[in-house]
């Protein structure tokens, strides 16, 4: 829209300039002729620019409008008419349709109207009238009726003057027609802007004075040109400091912004009291959260320590239960040793039980992650070869109670400590069973079958030893309730098989572990 208004202003200036140049060159016929043709260029430009301005009045500046097919046809149609009229008048020397020129008395160039002169000017007036009608339709909602009347009065004067000139009955001298037309055009657009039919940027002073934002514009001399009611005065040194920092300056409860603009400096303030209050609230909340986190961390450490101590006490209680049962048995064996018929056998029983108590206590300490023989306190599993070694160790002592064992391990890998402990308990229970029956020779085999750990024993014991009047003996009659309960906790199973000259005892444990 600015470009359109600028083109109208340039056209008016061009018209006046051509007029005064022509007055000085009245004896140069060819130049006088083309200057006369040049009058028509701004006369044609102003109506088309006025119509283009009227079409854009209800469009938002810098916003892309919807380019419909009808809009494009209208736009390019007007452009074609405009360029066609310009070319028609500038090529008048070749067809003489607009003006016919001849040399009159006193060697002056005289123009008469050609055959296309009236239709040519009628089209110009039609375009001008169409633009006026569009402005009127779009400005019907304007409450300033009096200003609209003045606006159309000015336009009416332009139409009357041009019509009288075209009809050859002008009430002004020919030389004053251009000045008069340009003046009336200026009045026409000035009243249009005053009546708000043509939007303009004005009222900056009122905007600044009533703005809720503290802002001001300072001219190059340091004087305040425009300012709002809430704007604070600043020293030139402070403003210069803000410009050098190239960032907002904090002043008490405000942020002061300063930026150079064309013709001066703009300064505005931003109230940050609420932001400072929110920041202080955030800091206080952060401090409270940190304090609460420290308390929760202490509570968590205390609870974890308490839980750890509880677990240790539980393990020690279990260890005490195990030791008290075996220590009672050990005490009985020691007291009975002097009077034993076979002291070597009694000593073997004592040594075997001592070995078991020692290793069993060590397993408990490993479960507690307090293995005194290792710096690694995160032990969760042991190599299966260690289990085989411990079986051999226990088997060496079992020789003194007439039990001979051959251990075979067909599995390479690691075992969790809880598996380790249970298998060791079951192995000792088998040795104790064989010792009570007077001794035996057996083969122990450890392997993995499908998804189970399998520990097999084949002792040289007559099957009829296990027979009773009620039927064949079950595992519940051979092993303690504590051991069977532990096996059940792992979803394990104890099986007894009778052969012709021996029996078979096996323990299977699922590799998935105990139920949770």
Coordinates of C-alpha atoms in Angstrom, one line a residue:
X1 CA 0.0 0.0 0.0
X2 CA 2.9 2.4 0.7
X3 CA 4.2 1.8 -2.8
X4 CA 0.8 2.7 -4.3
X5 CA 0.6 6.0 -2.4
X6 CA 4.2 6.7 -3.3
X7 CA 3.4 6.2 -7.0
X8 CA 0.5 8.7 -6.7
X9 CA 2.8 11.3 -5.1
X10 CA 5.5 10.7 -7.7
X11 CA 2.9 11.1 -10.5
X12 CA 1.7 14.5 -9.1
X13 CA 5.3 15.8 -8.8
X14 CA 6.1 14.5 -12.3
X15 CA 3.0 16.3 -13.7
X16 CA 3.9 19.6 -12.2
X17 CA 7.6 19.2 -13.3
X18 CA 6.6 18.4 -16.9
X19 CA 4.3 21.4 -16.9
X20 CA 7.0 23.9 -16.0
X21 CA 9.5 22.4 -18.3
X22 CA 7.1 22.7 -21.2
X23 CA 6.5 26.4 -20.4
X24 CA 10.2 27.1 -20.9
X25 CA 10.5 25.2 -24.3
X26 CA 7.6 26.4 -26.3
X27 CA 9.6 26.8 -29.5
X28 CA 11.0 23.3 -29.6
X29 CA 8.1 21.6 -31.4
X30 CA 9.1 17.9 -31.1
X31 CA 10.0 18.2 -27.4
X32 CA 6.9 20.2 -26.7
X33 CA 4.9 17.5 -28.4
X34 CA 6.4 14.7 -26.3
X35 CA 6.1 16.7 -23.1
X36 CA 2.4 17.1 -23.9
X37 CA 2.2 13.3 -24.3
X38 CA 4.0 13.0 -21.0
X39 CA 1.1 14.8 -19.3
X40 CA -1.0 11.7 -19.9
X41 CA 1.3 9.3 -18.1
X42 CA 0.7 10.6 -14.6
X43 CA -3.0 11.4 -15.5
X44 CA -3.3 7.7 -16.4
X45 CA -1.3 6.4 -13.5
X46 CA -3.2 8.2 -10.8
X47 CA -6.7 6.6 -11.5
X48 CA -5.2 3.1 -11.8
X49 CA -3.2 3.6 -8.7
X50 CA -6.3 4.9 -6.9
X51 CA -8.2 1.8 -8.0
X52 CA -5.4 -0.5 -6.8
X53 CA -5.4 1.3 -3.5
X54 CA -9.1 0.9 -3.1
X55 CA -8.8 -2.9 -3.7
X56 CA -6.2 -3.2 -1.0
X57 CA -7.8 -1.1 1.7
X58 CA -9.3 -4.1 3.6
X59 CA -6.1 -6.3 3.3
X60 CA -3.7 -6.7 6.1
X61 CA -0.2 -5.3 5.4
X62 CA 2.5 -7.9 4.8
X63 CA -0.1 -10.8 4.8
X64 CA -0.3 -13.1 1.8
X65 CA -3.9 -12.9 0.4
X66 CA -5.6 -15.7 -1.3
X67 CA -4.8 -15.5 -5.0
X68 CA -8.0 -16.6 -6.6
X69 CA -8.4 -16.9 -10.4
X70 CA -10.9 -14.0 -10.5
X71 CA -8.5 -11.8 -8.6
X72 CA -5.6 -12.6 -11.0
X73 CA -7.8 -11.9 -14.0
X74 CA -8.8 -8.5 -12.5
X75 CA -5.2 -7.6 -11.6
X76 CA -3.7 -8.5 -14.9
X77 CA -6.6 -7.0 -16.8
X78 CA -6.1 -3.6 -15.2
X79 CA -2.3 -3.8 -15.9
X80 CA -3.0 -4.6 -19.5
X81 CA -5.4 -1.6 -19.9
X82 CA -2.9 0.7 -18.1
X83 CA 0.0 -0.3 -20.3
X84 CA -2.1 -0.2 -23.4
X85 CA -3.2 3.4 -22.7
X86 CA 0.4 4.4 -22.0
X87 CA 1.6 2.9 -25.3
X88 CA -1.3 4.4 -27.2
X89 CA -0.6 8.0 -26.1
X90 CA 3.2 7.7 -26.4
X91 CA 2.9 6.4 -30.0
X92 CA 0.5 9.2 -31.0
X93 CA 2.9 10.6 -33.6
X94 CA 2.3 7.5 -35.7
X95 CA -1.5 7.3 -35.7
X96 CA -2.8 10.8 -34.4
X97 CA -5.7 9.0 -32.6
X98 CA -5.5 10.9 -29.3
X99 CA -4.2 14.3 -30.4
X100 CA -3.6 15.9 -33.8
X101 CA -0.8 18.5 -33.8
X102 CA -0.1 21.3 -36.3
X103 CA 2.0 24.5 -36.4
X104 CA -0.3 27.5 -35.8
X105 CA 0.3 31.3 -36.0
X106 CA 3.3 32.7 -34.3
X107 CA 5.1 29.4 -34.8
X108 CA 3.2 27.7 -31.9
X109 CA 2.3 24.1 -31.7
X110 CA -1.5 23.7 -31.7
X111 CA -3.3 20.4 -30.6
X112 CA -6.8 19.3 -31.6
X113 CA -8.6 16.2 -30.3
X114 CA -8.3 13.0 -32.2
X115 CA -11.0 10.4 -32.8
X116 CA -10.0 8.3 -29.7
X117 CA -9.5 11.3 -27.3
X118 CA -13.0 11.1 -25.7
X119 CA -13.1 7.3 -25.3
X120 CA -9.6 7.4 -24.0
X121 CA -10.4 10.0 -21.3
X122 CA -13.7 8.3 -20.5
X123 CA -11.9 5.1 -19.6
X124 CA -9.6 7.1 -17.3
X125 CA -12.7 8.7 -15.6
X126 CA -14.4 5.3 -15.4
X127 CA -11.4 3.8 -13.6
X128 CA -11.2 6.8 -11.2
X129 CA -15.0 6.6 -10.5
X130 CA -14.7 2.8 -9.9
X131 CA -12.0 3.3 -7.3
X132 CA -14.0 6.0 -5.6
X133 CA -17.0 3.7 -5.4
X134 CA -15.0 1.0 -3.8
X135 CA -13.6 3.4 -1.3
X136 CA -17.2 4.6 -0.5
X137 CA -18.5 1.0 -0.1
X138 CA -15.6 0.1 2.2
X139 CA -16.0 3.3 4.2
X140 CA -19.7 3.2 4.9
X141 CA -19.1 2.0 8.4
X142 CA -17.1 5.2 9.1
X143 CA -18.8 7.3 11.8
X144 CA -17.2 10.5 10.6
X145 CA -19.9 11.4 8.0
X146 CA -18.9 15.1 7.7
X147 CA -15.4 14.2 6.8
X148 CA -16.6 11.8 4.1
X149 CA -18.7 14.6 2.6
X150 CA -15.7 16.8 2.4
X151 CA -13.7 14.0 0.8
X152 CA -16.3 13.5 -2.0
X153 CA -16.6 17.3 -2.4
X154 CA -12.9 17.5 -3.2
X155 CA -13.2 14.6 -5.6
X156 CA -16.2 16.3 -7.2
X157 CA -14.1 19.4 -7.9
X158 CA -11.5 17.3 -9.6
X159 CA -14.2 15.7 -11.8
X160 CA -15.8 19.1 -12.7
X161 CA -12.5 20.7 -13.6
X162 CA -11.4 17.7 -15.8
X163 CA -14.8 17.5 -17.5
X164 CA -14.8 21.2 -18.3
X165 CA -11.3 20.9 -19.7
X166 CA -12.2 17.9 -21.9
X167 CA -15.3 19.7 -23.2
X168 CA -13.2 22.8 -24.0
X169 CA -15.2 25.0 -21.5
X170 CA -12.6 25.3 -18.8
X171 CA -13.1 28.2 -16.4
X172 CA -9.3 28.5 -15.8
X173 CA -6.5 29.4 -18.1
X174 CA -4.9 26.4 -19.7
X175 CA -1.6 26.9 -18.0
X176 CA -3.3 26.7 -14.6
X177 CA -5.1 23.5 -15.2
X178 CA -2.3 21.2 -14.2
X179 CA -1.6 23.1 -10.9
X180 CA -5.3 23.2 -10.1
X181 CA -5.7 19.4 -10.8
X182 CA -2.7 18.5 -8.7
X183 CA -3.9 20.7 -5.8
X184 CA -7.4 19.1 -6.0
X185 CA -5.9 15.6 -6.1
X186 CA -3.8 16.4 -3.0
X187 CA -6.9 17.7 -1.2
X188 CA -8.8 14.6 -2.3
X189 CA -6.2 12.2 -0.8
X190 CA -5.7 14.4 2.3
X191 CA -9.4 14.4 3.1
X192 CA -9.5 10.7 2.4
X193 CA -6.8 10.0 5.0
X194 CA -8.5 12.4 7.5
X195 CA -11.8 10.7 7.0
X196 CA -10.1 7.3 7.7
X197 CA -11.2 6.0 4.3
X198 CA -7.5 5.6 3.5
X199 CA -5.6 4.1 6.5
X200 CA -2.5 6.0 7.6
X201 CA -0.1 5.6 10.5
X202 CA -0.8 8.5 12.9
X203 CA -1.6 9.0 16.6
X204 CA 1.8 7.9 17.8
X205 CA 1.8 10.5 20.5
X206 CA -1.5 9.3 21.9
X207 CA -0.3 5.6 21.7
X208 CA 2.8 6.4 23.6
X209 CA 1.1 8.5 26.3
X210 CA -1.6 5.9 27.0
X211 CA 0.7 2.8 26.7
X212 CA 1.0 0.6 29.8
X213 CA 4.6 -0.2 28.8
X214 CA 7.1 2.4 30.1
X215 CA 8.8 3.5 26.8
X216 CA 10.2 6.6 25.2
X217 CA 11.9 7.7 22.0
X218 CA 14.9 10.0 22.3
X219 CA 16.2 12.1 19.4
X220 CA 19.9 12.4 18.5
X221 CA 20.2 15.5 20.7
X222 CA 19.2 13.6 23.8
X223 CA 15.7 15.1 24.1
X224 CA 12.7 13.0 24.7
X225 CA 10.5 13.0 21.6
X226 CA 7.7 10.6 22.6
X227 CA 7.1 9.0 26.0
X228 CA 4.4 7.1 27.9
X229 CA 3.0 8.2 31.2
X230 CA 4.9 5.6 33.2
X231 CA 8.3 6.1 31.5
X232 CA 11.2 6.9 33.8
X233 CA 13.8 9.5 32.9
X234 CA 17.3 8.2 32.4
X235 CA 20.6 10.0 32.2
X236 CA 22.4 10.0 28.8
X237 CA 25.3 8.1 30.4
X238 CA 23.0 5.3 31.5
X239 CA 21.4 5.0 28.1
X240 CA 24.9 4.9 26.5
X241 CA 25.9 2.2 28.9
X242 CA 22.9 0.1 28.0
X243 CA 23.7 0.5 24.3
X244 CA 27.3 -0.6 24.8
X245 CA 26.3 -3.7 26.8
X246 CA 23.9 -4.7 24.0
X247 CA 21.7 -6.5 26.6
X248 CA 19.1 -5.4 29.1
X249 CA 20.3 -3.5 32.2
X250 CA 18.8 -4.4 35.6
X251 CA 17.7 -1.3 37.6
X252 CA 16.0 -2.1 40.9
X253 CA 12.8 -3.9 39.9
X254 CA 13.1 -3.2 36.1
X255 CA 15.0 -4.3 33.1
X256 CA 15.9 -1.4 30.9
X257 CA 16.2 -2.1 27.1
X258 CA 17.8 0.4 24.7
X259 CA 18.2 0.1 20.9
X260 CA 19.1 2.5 18.2
X261 CA 16.4 3.2 15.6
X262 CA 16.4 5.5 12.6
X263 CA 16.5 9.1 13.9
X264 CA 17.2 8.3 17.6
X265 CA 17.0 5.7 20.4
X266 CA 14.1 3.8 21.8
X267 CA 14.1 2.9 25.5
X268 CA 11.6 0.7 27.3
X269 CA 11.3 -0.9 30.7
X270 CA 10.2 -4.4 31.7
X271 CA 8.8 -4.9 35.2
X272 CA 10.5 -7.9 36.8
X273 CA 9.1 -7.7 40.3
X274 CA 6.9 -10.7 39.7
X275 CA 9.7 -12.6 38.1
X276 CA 12.0 -11.8 41.0
X277 CA 9.3 -13.0 43.4
X278 CA 8.9 -16.2 41.5
X279 CA 12.7 -16.7 41.4
X280 CA 12.9 -16.2 45.2
X281 CA 10.0 -18.7 45.7
X282 CA 11.8 -21.1 43.4
X283 CA 15.0 -20.8 45.4
X284 CA 13.1 -21.3 48.6
X285 CA 11.4 -24.4 47.2
X286 CA 14.8 -25.7 46.0
X287 CA 16.3 -25.2 49.4
X288 CA 13.3 -27.0 51.0
X289 CA 13.6 -29.9 48.5
X290 CA 17.3 -30.2 49.1
X291 CA 16.7 -30.3 52.9
X292 CA 14.0 -32.9 52.4
X293 CA 16.2 -34.9 50.2
X294 CA 19.0 -34.9 52.7
X295 CA 16.5 -36.1 55.4
X296 CA 15.1 -38.8 53.1
X297 CA 18.7 -39.9 52.2
X298 CA 19.5 -40.2 55.9
X299 CA 16.3 -42.1 56.5
X300 CA 17.0 -44.4 53.5
X301 CA 20.5 -45.1 54.8
X302 CA 19.2 -45.8 58.3
X303 CA 16.5 -48.1 57.0
X304 CA 19.0 -49.9 54.7
X305 CA 21.4 -50.3 57.6
X306 CA 18.6 -51.6 59.8
X307 CA 17.5 -54.0 57.1
X308 CA 21.0 -55.2 56.6
X309 CA 21.4 -55.8 60.3
X310 CA 18.1 -57.6 60.3
X311 CA 19.2 -59.9 57.5
X312 CA 22.5 -60.6 59.3
X313 CA 20.7 -61.4 62.5
X314 CA 18.4 -63.7 60.5
X315 CA 21.3 -65.5 59.0
X316 CA 23.1 -65.7 62.3
X317 CA 19.9 -67.1 63.8
X318 CA 19.8 -69.8 61.1
X319 CA 23.5 -70.5 61.7
X320 CA 23.0 -70.7 65.4
X321 CA 20.1 -73.2 64.9
X322 CA 22.3 -75.3 62.6
X323 CA 25.3 -75.1 64.9
X324 CA 23.3 -75.7 68.0
X325 CA 21.9 -79.0 66.6
X326 CA 25.2 -80.2 65.2
X327 CA 27.2 -78.9 68.3
X328 CA 24.9 -80.9 70.5
X329 CA 25.6 -83.9 68.4
X330 CA 29.3 -83.1 68.4
X331 CA 29.2 -82.8 72.2
X332 CA 27.6 -86.2 72.5
X333 CA 30.3 -87.8 70.3
X334 CA 33.1 -86.2 72.3
X335 CA 31.7 -87.3 75.6
X336 CA 31.1 -90.8 74.3
X337 CA 34.6 -91.1 72.7
X338 CA 36.5 -92.4 75.8
X339 CA 34.1 -95.2 76.2
X340 CA 33.7 -96.0 72.5
X341 CA 34.4 -99.6 71.5
X342 CA 36.0 -98.4 68.2
X343 CA 37.7 -95.1 69.0
X344 CA 38.9 -94.7 65.5
X345 CA 35.4 -94.8 64.2
X346 CA 34.2 -92.3 66.9
X347 CA 37.1 -90.0 66.0
X348 CA 36.2 -90.2 62.4
X349 CA 32.7 -89.2 63.2
X350 CA 33.9 -86.2 65.2
X351 CA 36.3 -85.1 62.4
X352 CA 33.6 -85.4 59.7
X353 CA 31.1 -83.4 61.7
X354 CA 33.7 -80.8 62.5
X355 CA 34.6 -80.4 58.8
X356 CA 30.9 -80.1 58.0
X357 CA 30.3 -77.4 60.7
X358 CA 33.3 -75.4 59.5
X359 CA 32.3 -75.4 55.8
X360 CA 28.7 -74.8 56.6
X361 CA 29.6 -71.8 58.7
X362 CA 31.7 -70.5 55.8
X363 CA 28.8 -70.7 53.4
X364 CA 26.6 -68.7 55.8
X365 CA 29.3 -66.0 55.9
X366 CA 29.5 -65.9 52.1
X367 CA 25.7 -65.5 51.9
X368 CA 26.2 -62.6 54.3
X369 CA 28.9 -61.1 52.0
X370 CA 31.4 -61.3 54.8
X371 CA 33.8 -64.0 53.6
X372 CA 36.9 -63.4 55.7
X373 CA 39.1 -65.3 53.2
X374 CA 38.2 -63.0 50.3
X375 CA 38.4 -59.3 49.7
X376 CA 35.5 -59.5 47.3
X377 CA 32.3 -58.8 49.2
X378 CA 30.1 -59.2 46.2
X379 CA 30.4 -63.0 45.8
X380 CA 27.1 -64.5 44.6
X381 CA 28.3 -67.7 43.1
X382 CA 31.1 -70.2 43.2
X383 CA 32.7 -72.5 40.7
X384 CA 31.3 -76.0 40.6
X385 CA 34.8 -77.4 40.9
X386 CA 35.0 -75.9 44.4
X387 CA 31.9 -78.0 45.3
X388 CA 33.7 -81.1 44.0
X389 CA 36.8 -80.2 46.0
X390 CA 34.7 -79.8 49.2
X391 CA 33.0 -83.2 48.4
X392 CA 36.4 -84.8 48.2
X393 CA 37.5 -83.1 51.5
X394 CA 34.4 -84.4 53.3
X395 CA 34.9 -87.8 51.6
X396 CA 38.5 -88.0 53.0
X397 CA 37.2 -87.7 56.6
X398 CA 34.3 -90.1 55.8
X399 CA 36.9 -92.9 55.2
X400 CA 37.3 -93.0 59.0
X401 CA 33.6 -93.9 59.4
X402 CA 33.9 -96.7 56.7
X403 CA 32.4 -94.7 53.9
X404 CA 34.4 -94.5 50.7
X405 CA 33.3 -92.1 47.9
X406 CA 34.2 -91.6 44.3
X407 CA 33.2 -88.1 43.1
X408 CA 32.5 -87.5 39.4
X409 CA 31.5 -84.0 38.2
X410 CA 30.2 -83.7 34.6
X411 CA 29.4 -80.0 34.8
X412 CA 31.6 -77.0 34.1
X413 CA 30.3 -73.6 35.4
X414 CA 29.2 -71.7 38.4
X415 CA 26.7 -72.3 41.1
X416 CA 24.9 -69.8 43.3
X417 CA 25.8 -70.1 46.9
X418 CA 22.3 -71.2 47.9
X419 CA 22.6 -74.1 45.5
X420 CA 26.1 -74.7 46.8
X421 CA 24.9 -74.9 50.4
X422 CA 21.9 -77.2 49.7
X423 CA 24.0 -79.7 47.7
X424 CA 26.6 -79.8 50.4
X425 CA 24.0 -80.4 53.1
X426 CA 22.5 -83.2 51.1
X427 CA 25.9 -84.8 50.4
X428 CA 26.7 -84.7 54.2
X429 CA 23.2 -86.2 54.9
X430 CA 24.0 -89.1 52.6
X431 CA 27.4 -89.7 54.3
X432 CA 25.7 -89.6 57.7
X433 CA 23.1 -92.1 56.5
X434 CA 25.8 -94.5 55.2
X435 CA 27.7 -94.1 58.5
X436 CA 24.7 -95.0 60.6
X437 CA 24.2 -98.1 58.4
X438 CA 27.7 -99.4 59.1
X439 CA 29.6 -97.9 56.1
X440 CA 29.4 -98.2 52.4
X441 CA 31.2 -97.6 49.1
X442 CA 29.4 -95.3 46.7
X443 CA 29.8 -93.3 43.5
X444 CA 28.6 -89.6 43.5
X445 CA 27.9 -88.0 40.2
X446 CA 26.9 -84.4 39.5
X447 CA 25.6 -83.3 36.1
X448 CA 23.0 -81.2 34.3
X449 CA 20.1 -83.0 32.7
X450 CA 17.9 -80.9 30.5
X451 CA 17.0 -77.9 32.8
X452 CA 17.8 -79.6 36.2
X453 CA 20.9 -80.0 38.3
X454 CA 21.1 -83.7 39.2
X455 CA 23.2 -85.2 42.1
X456 CA 23.2 -89.0 42.1
X457 CA 24.4 -91.5 44.8
X458 CA 24.7 -95.2 44.4
X459 CA 25.8 -96.6 47.8
X460 CA 26.6 -100.3 48.3
X461 CA 23.7 -100.9 50.6
X462 CA 21.3 -103.8 50.5
X463 CA 17.8 -102.6 49.5
X464 CA 16.1 -104.7 52.2
X465 CA 17.7 -102.5 54.9
X466 CA 15.2 -99.8 53.9
X467 CA 12.2 -102.1 53.9
X468 CA 9.8 -101.9 56.8
X469 CA 6.5 -103.7 57.7
X470 CA 4.5 -100.8 56.3
X471 CA 6.2 -100.9 52.9
X472 CA 9.2 -99.4 51.2
X473 CA 11.0 -96.5 53.0
X474 CA 10.4 -92.9 51.8
X475 CA 12.8 -89.9 51.8
X476 CA 10.9 -88.4 54.7
X477 CA 12.0 -91.4 56.9
X478 CA 15.7 -91.0 55.9
X479 CA 16.3 -87.3 56.0
X480 CA 15.5 -84.5 58.4
X481 CA 12.4 -82.3 58.0
X482 CA 14.7 -79.2 57.8
X483 CA 16.6 -80.5 54.8
X484 CA 13.4 -81.7 53.0
X485 CA 11.8 -78.3 53.5
X486 CA 14.9 -76.5 52.1
X487 CA 14.7 -78.8 49.0
X488 CA 11.1 -78.1 48.5
X489 CA 11.8 -74.4 48.6
X490 CA 13.9 -74.9 45.5
X491 CA 11.2 -76.9 43.8
X492 CA 13.6 -79.9 44.1
X493 CA 12.8 -83.6 44.4
X494 CA 14.4 -86.5 46.2
X495 CA 14.0 -89.9 44.5
X496 CA 14.8 -93.5 45.9
X497 CA 15.3 -96.4 43.5
X498 CA 15.8 -100.1 44.5
X499 CA 18.1 -102.3 42.5
X500 CA 19.0 -106.0 43.0
X501 CA 22.1 -105.4 45.1
X502 CA 22.0 -101.7 45.9
X503 CA 19.9 -98.6 45.9
X504 CA 19.9 -95.2 44.1
X505 CA 19.4 -91.9 45.7
X506 CA 19.1 -88.7 43.6
X507 CA 18.4 -85.0 44.1
X508 CA 17.1 -82.8 41.2
X509 CA 17.0 -79.0 41.4
X510 CA 15.5 -76.8 38.7
X511 CA 18.1 -74.4 37.3
X512 CA 15.6 -71.5 37.6
X513 CA 15.9 -71.5 41.3
X514 CA 13.4 -71.1 44.2
X515 CA 10.0 -69.5 44.0
X516 CA 9.8 -65.8 44.9

